[in-house]
Amino acid sequence: MAEPNKNFWQRHPGVDAYSLFWLVIFLVLAGLGRFYLPLLIPALVVLVYLVFRLLSKNQEKRQMENARFLALFRAVVLWFRRRKQTLQTDKEYYYFKCPTCGQPMRIPRGLGKVQITCRSCASQFETKS
């Protein structure tokens, strides 16, 4: 039984960033479920998981989950920032990917149509710069 001097939120971890993420996922699925009924089932699963997280007494495990989520979220945000910064500031090069292997490449802008050989897979293709 719980200690009588602790209130409810001292025994349970409460709302953190990971819980807010799942709440947003639930709201999106529930909103889309109004138009496409099969999405209500995943929305209910997400809601059950969210309630489980909010009422769980294992604070250490919930904090570890939140820390992993925050680390992943930061990595994704940094990746998008770097990509946006590269694409906005680099006006000298045209960036593209090889159509066969997906290797990222760049060529100087203003050359017109050029024949390119991929360094990874040695496939040849033509692109504009």
PDB file of C-alpha atoms in Angstrom:
ATOM      1  CA  MET A   1       0.000   0.000   0.000  1.00  0.00           C
ATOM      2  CA  ALA A   2       1.155   3.536  -0.638  1.00  0.00           C
ATOM      3  CA  GLU A   3       2.514   5.709   2.072  1.00  0.00           C
ATOM      4  CA  PRO A   4      -0.243   7.908   3.547  1.00  0.00           C
ATOM      5  CA  ASN A   5       1.869  11.085   3.665  1.00  0.00           C
ATOM      6  CA  LYS A   6       2.545  11.070  -0.095  1.00  0.00           C
ATOM      7  CA  ASN A   7      -0.031  12.492  -2.449  1.00  0.00           C
ATOM      8  CA  PHE A   8      -0.969  10.924  -5.795  1.00  0.00           C
ATOM      9  CA  TRP A   9       1.543  12.770  -8.021  1.00  0.00           C
ATOM     10  CA  GLN A  10       4.449  12.067  -5.684  1.00  0.00           C
ATOM     11  CA  ARG A  11       3.883   8.324  -6.171  1.00  0.00           C
ATOM     12  CA  HIS A  12       3.430   8.605  -9.963  1.00  0.00           C
ATOM     13  CA  PRO A  13       5.787  10.262 -12.461  1.00  0.00           C
ATOM     14  CA  GLY A  14       3.135  12.456 -14.071  1.00  0.00           C
ATOM     15  CA  VAL A  15       3.405  14.192 -17.436  1.00  0.00           C
ATOM     16  CA  ASP A  16       6.768  14.427 -19.199  1.00  0.00           C
ATOM     17  CA  ALA A  17       7.854  15.084 -22.792  1.00  0.00           C
ATOM     18  CA  TYR A  18       7.394  11.454 -23.826  1.00  0.00           C
ATOM     19  CA  SER A  19       3.848  11.445 -22.448  1.00  0.00           C
ATOM     20  CA  LEU A  20       3.084  14.660 -24.304  1.00  0.00           C
ATOM     21  CA  PHE A  21       4.382  13.047 -27.503  1.00  0.00           C
ATOM     22  CA  TRP A  22       1.982  10.125 -27.054  1.00  0.00           C
ATOM     23  CA  LEU A  23      -0.850  12.525 -26.217  1.00  0.00           C
ATOM     24  CA  VAL A  24      -0.285  14.363 -29.511  1.00  0.00           C
ATOM     25  CA  ILE A  25      -0.196  11.035 -31.383  1.00  0.00           C
ATOM     26  CA  PHE A  26      -3.497  10.062 -29.718  1.00  0.00           C
ATOM     27  CA  LEU A  27      -5.140  13.371 -30.611  1.00  0.00           C
ATOM     28  CA  VAL A  28      -4.020  13.130 -34.238  1.00  0.00           C
ATOM     29  CA  LEU A  29      -5.220   9.532 -34.566  1.00  0.00           C
ATOM     30  CA  ALA A  30      -8.521  10.304 -32.831  1.00  0.00           C
ATOM     31  CA  GLY A  31      -9.064  13.355 -35.047  1.00  0.00           C
ATOM     32  CA  LEU A  32      -8.339  11.356 -38.203  1.00  0.00           C
ATOM     33  CA  GLY A  33     -10.455   8.511 -36.818  1.00  0.00           C
ATOM     34  CA  ARG A  34     -13.524  10.681 -37.217  1.00  0.00           C
ATOM     35  CA  PHE A  35     -13.040  10.496 -40.982  1.00  0.00           C
ATOM     36  CA  TYR A  36     -11.450   7.039 -41.276  1.00  0.00           C
ATOM     37  CA  LEU A  37     -12.908   4.725 -38.619  1.00  0.00           C
ATOM     38  CA  PRO A  38     -10.151   2.045 -38.487  1.00  0.00           C
ATOM     39  CA  LEU A  39      -7.756   4.662 -37.012  1.00  0.00           C
ATOM     40  CA  LEU A  40      -9.746   4.647 -33.771  1.00  0.00           C
ATOM     41  CA  ILE A  41      -8.273   1.273 -32.777  1.00  0.00           C
ATOM     42  CA  PRO A  42      -4.630   2.495 -32.781  1.00  0.00           C
ATOM     43  CA  ALA A  43      -5.850   5.663 -31.037  1.00  0.00           C
ATOM     44  CA  LEU A  44      -7.315   3.562 -28.231  1.00  0.00           C
ATOM     45  CA  VAL A  45      -4.099   1.525 -27.965  1.00  0.00           C
ATOM     46  CA  VAL A  46      -2.097   4.746 -27.663  1.00  0.00           C
ATOM     47  CA  LEU A  47      -4.536   6.034 -25.033  1.00  0.00           C
ATOM     48  CA  VAL A  48      -4.188   2.839 -22.968  1.00  0.00           C
ATOM     49  CA  TYR A  49      -0.383   3.107 -23.141  1.00  0.00           C
ATOM     50  CA  LEU A  50      -0.548   6.785 -22.175  1.00  0.00           C
ATOM     51  CA  VAL A  51      -2.728   6.061 -19.138  1.00  0.00           C
ATOM     52  CA  PHE A  52      -0.384   3.200 -18.193  1.00  0.00           C
ATOM     53  CA  ARG A  53       2.588   5.589 -18.318  1.00  0.00           C
ATOM     54  CA  LEU A  54       0.798   8.254 -16.289  1.00  0.00           C
ATOM     55  CA  LEU A  55      -0.315   5.832 -13.562  1.00  0.00           C
ATOM     56  CA  SER A  56       2.874   3.773 -13.394  1.00  0.00           C
ATOM     57  CA  LYS A  57       4.706   3.799 -10.072  1.00  0.00           C
ATOM     58  CA  ASN A  58       8.026   2.737 -11.606  1.00  0.00           C
ATOM     59  CA  GLN A  59       9.432   6.261 -11.857  1.00  0.00           C
ATOM     60  CA  GLU A  60      12.967   5.168 -12.651  1.00  0.00           C
ATOM     61  CA  LYS A  61      11.911   3.236 -15.757  1.00  0.00           C
ATOM     62  CA  ARG A  62       9.640   6.078 -16.966  1.00  0.00           C
ATOM     63  CA  GLN A  63      12.488   8.587 -16.506  1.00  0.00           C
ATOM     64  CA  MET A  64      14.802   6.356 -18.556  1.00  0.00           C
ATOM     65  CA  GLU A  65      12.179   6.161 -21.334  1.00  0.00           C
ATOM     66  CA  ASN A  66      11.819   9.944 -21.273  1.00  0.00           C
ATOM     67  CA  ALA A  67      15.603  10.447 -21.409  1.00  0.00           C
ATOM     68  CA  ARG A  68      15.909   8.132 -24.444  1.00  0.00           C
ATOM     69  CA  PHE A  69      13.052   9.963 -26.159  1.00  0.00           C
ATOM     70  CA  LEU A  70      14.632  13.365 -25.503  1.00  0.00           C
ATOM     71  CA  ALA A  71      17.998  12.180 -26.847  1.00  0.00           C
ATOM     72  CA  LEU A  72      16.355  10.855 -30.027  1.00  0.00           C
ATOM     73  CA  PHE A  73      14.247  14.002 -30.397  1.00  0.00           C
ATOM     74  CA  ARG A  74      17.329  16.231 -30.068  1.00  0.00           C
ATOM     75  CA  ALA A  75      19.179  14.162 -32.675  1.00  0.00           C
ATOM     76  CA  VAL A  76      16.292  14.466 -35.138  1.00  0.00           C
ATOM     77  CA  VAL A  77      15.958  18.215 -34.552  1.00  0.00           C
ATOM     78  CA  LEU A  78      19.710  18.735 -35.042  1.00  0.00           C
ATOM     79  CA  TRP A  79      19.651  16.703 -38.260  1.00  0.00           C
ATOM     80  CA  PHE A  80      16.820  18.820 -39.682  1.00  0.00           C
ATOM     81  CA  ARG A  81      18.547  22.063 -38.631  1.00  0.00           C
ATOM     82  CA  ARG A  82      21.823  21.045 -40.261  1.00  0.00           C
ATOM     83  CA  ARG A  83      20.071  19.930 -43.430  1.00  0.00           C
ATOM     84  CA  LYS A  84      18.062  23.156 -43.652  1.00  0.00           C
ATOM     85  CA  GLN A  85      21.161  25.255 -43.004  1.00  0.00           C
ATOM     86  CA  THR A  86      23.161  23.394 -45.661  1.00  0.00           C
ATOM     87  CA  LEU A  87      20.459  23.717 -48.286  1.00  0.00           C
ATOM     88  CA  GLN A  88      19.855  27.402 -47.573  1.00  0.00           C
ATOM     89  CA  THR A  89      23.429  28.615 -47.312  1.00  0.00           C
ATOM     90  CA  ASP A  90      25.157  26.556 -49.981  1.00  0.00           C
ATOM     91  CA  LYS A  91      24.345  28.327 -53.246  1.00  0.00           C
ATOM     92  CA  GLU A  92      27.495  27.095 -54.989  1.00  0.00           C
ATOM     93  CA  TYR A  93      26.605  23.391 -55.198  1.00  0.00           C
ATOM     94  CA  TYR A  94      23.649  21.291 -56.318  1.00  0.00           C
ATOM     95  CA  TYR A  95      22.950  18.356 -53.971  1.00  0.00           C
ATOM     96  CA  PHE A  96      21.346  15.120 -55.155  1.00  0.00           C
ATOM     97  CA  LYS A  97      21.397  11.353 -54.576  1.00  0.00           C
ATOM     98  CA  CYS A  98      22.486   8.513 -56.820  1.00  0.00           C
ATOM     99  CA  PRO A  99      19.341   6.847 -58.257  1.00  0.00           C
ATOM    100  CA  THR A 100      20.721   3.317 -57.756  1.00  0.00           C
ATOM    101  CA  CYS A 101      22.504   3.343 -54.379  1.00  0.00           C
ATOM    102  CA  GLY A 102      21.257   6.568 -52.763  1.00  0.00           C
ATOM    103  CA  GLN A 103      24.747   7.961 -52.156  1.00  0.00           C
ATOM    104  CA  PRO A 104      24.535  11.750 -51.559  1.00  0.00           C
ATOM    105  CA  MET A 105      26.595  13.803 -54.032  1.00  0.00           C
ATOM    106  CA  ARG A 106      27.110  17.404 -55.089  1.00  0.00           C
ATOM    107  CA  ILE A 107      28.223  19.198 -58.226  1.00  0.00           C
ATOM    108  CA  PRO A 108      28.938  22.876 -58.862  1.00  0.00           C
ATOM    109  CA  ARG A 109      25.962  24.894 -60.047  1.00  0.00           C
ATOM    110  CA  GLY A 110      25.783  26.382 -63.526  1.00  0.00           C
ATOM    111  CA  LEU A 111      27.381  23.579 -65.555  1.00  0.00           C
ATOM    112  CA  GLY A 112      24.195  22.609 -67.415  1.00  0.00           C
ATOM    113  CA  LYS A 113      23.598  18.925 -68.162  1.00  0.00           C
ATOM    114  CA  VAL A 114      26.465  16.734 -66.966  1.00  0.00           C
ATOM    115  CA  GLN A 115      27.244  13.012 -67.069  1.00  0.00           C
ATOM    116  CA  ILE A 116      28.040  11.730 -63.557  1.00  0.00           C
ATOM    117  CA  THR A 117      29.609   8.478 -62.392  1.00  0.00           C
ATOM    118  CA  CYS A 118      28.778   7.444 -58.827  1.00  0.00           C
ATOM    119  CA  ARG A 119      31.840   6.716 -56.703  1.00  0.00           C
ATOM    120  CA  SER A 120      30.064   4.021 -54.703  1.00  0.00           C
ATOM    121  CA  CYS A 121      28.321   1.888 -57.327  1.00  0.00           C
ATOM    122  CA  ALA A 122      29.952   3.163 -60.568  1.00  0.00           C
ATOM    123  CA  SER A 123      26.586   3.742 -62.245  1.00  0.00           C
ATOM    124  CA  GLN A 124      26.410   6.562 -64.780  1.00  0.00           C
ATOM    125  CA  PHE A 125      23.540   8.994 -65.137  1.00  0.00           C
ATOM    126  CA  GLU A 126      22.818  12.468 -66.421  1.00  0.00           C
ATOM    127  CA  THR A 127      21.590  15.417 -64.345  1.00  0.00           C
ATOM    128  CA  LYS A 128      21.309  19.218 -64.501  1.00  0.00           C
ATOM    129  CA  SER A 129      23.325  21.438 -62.191  1.00  0.00           C
TER     130      SER A 129
END
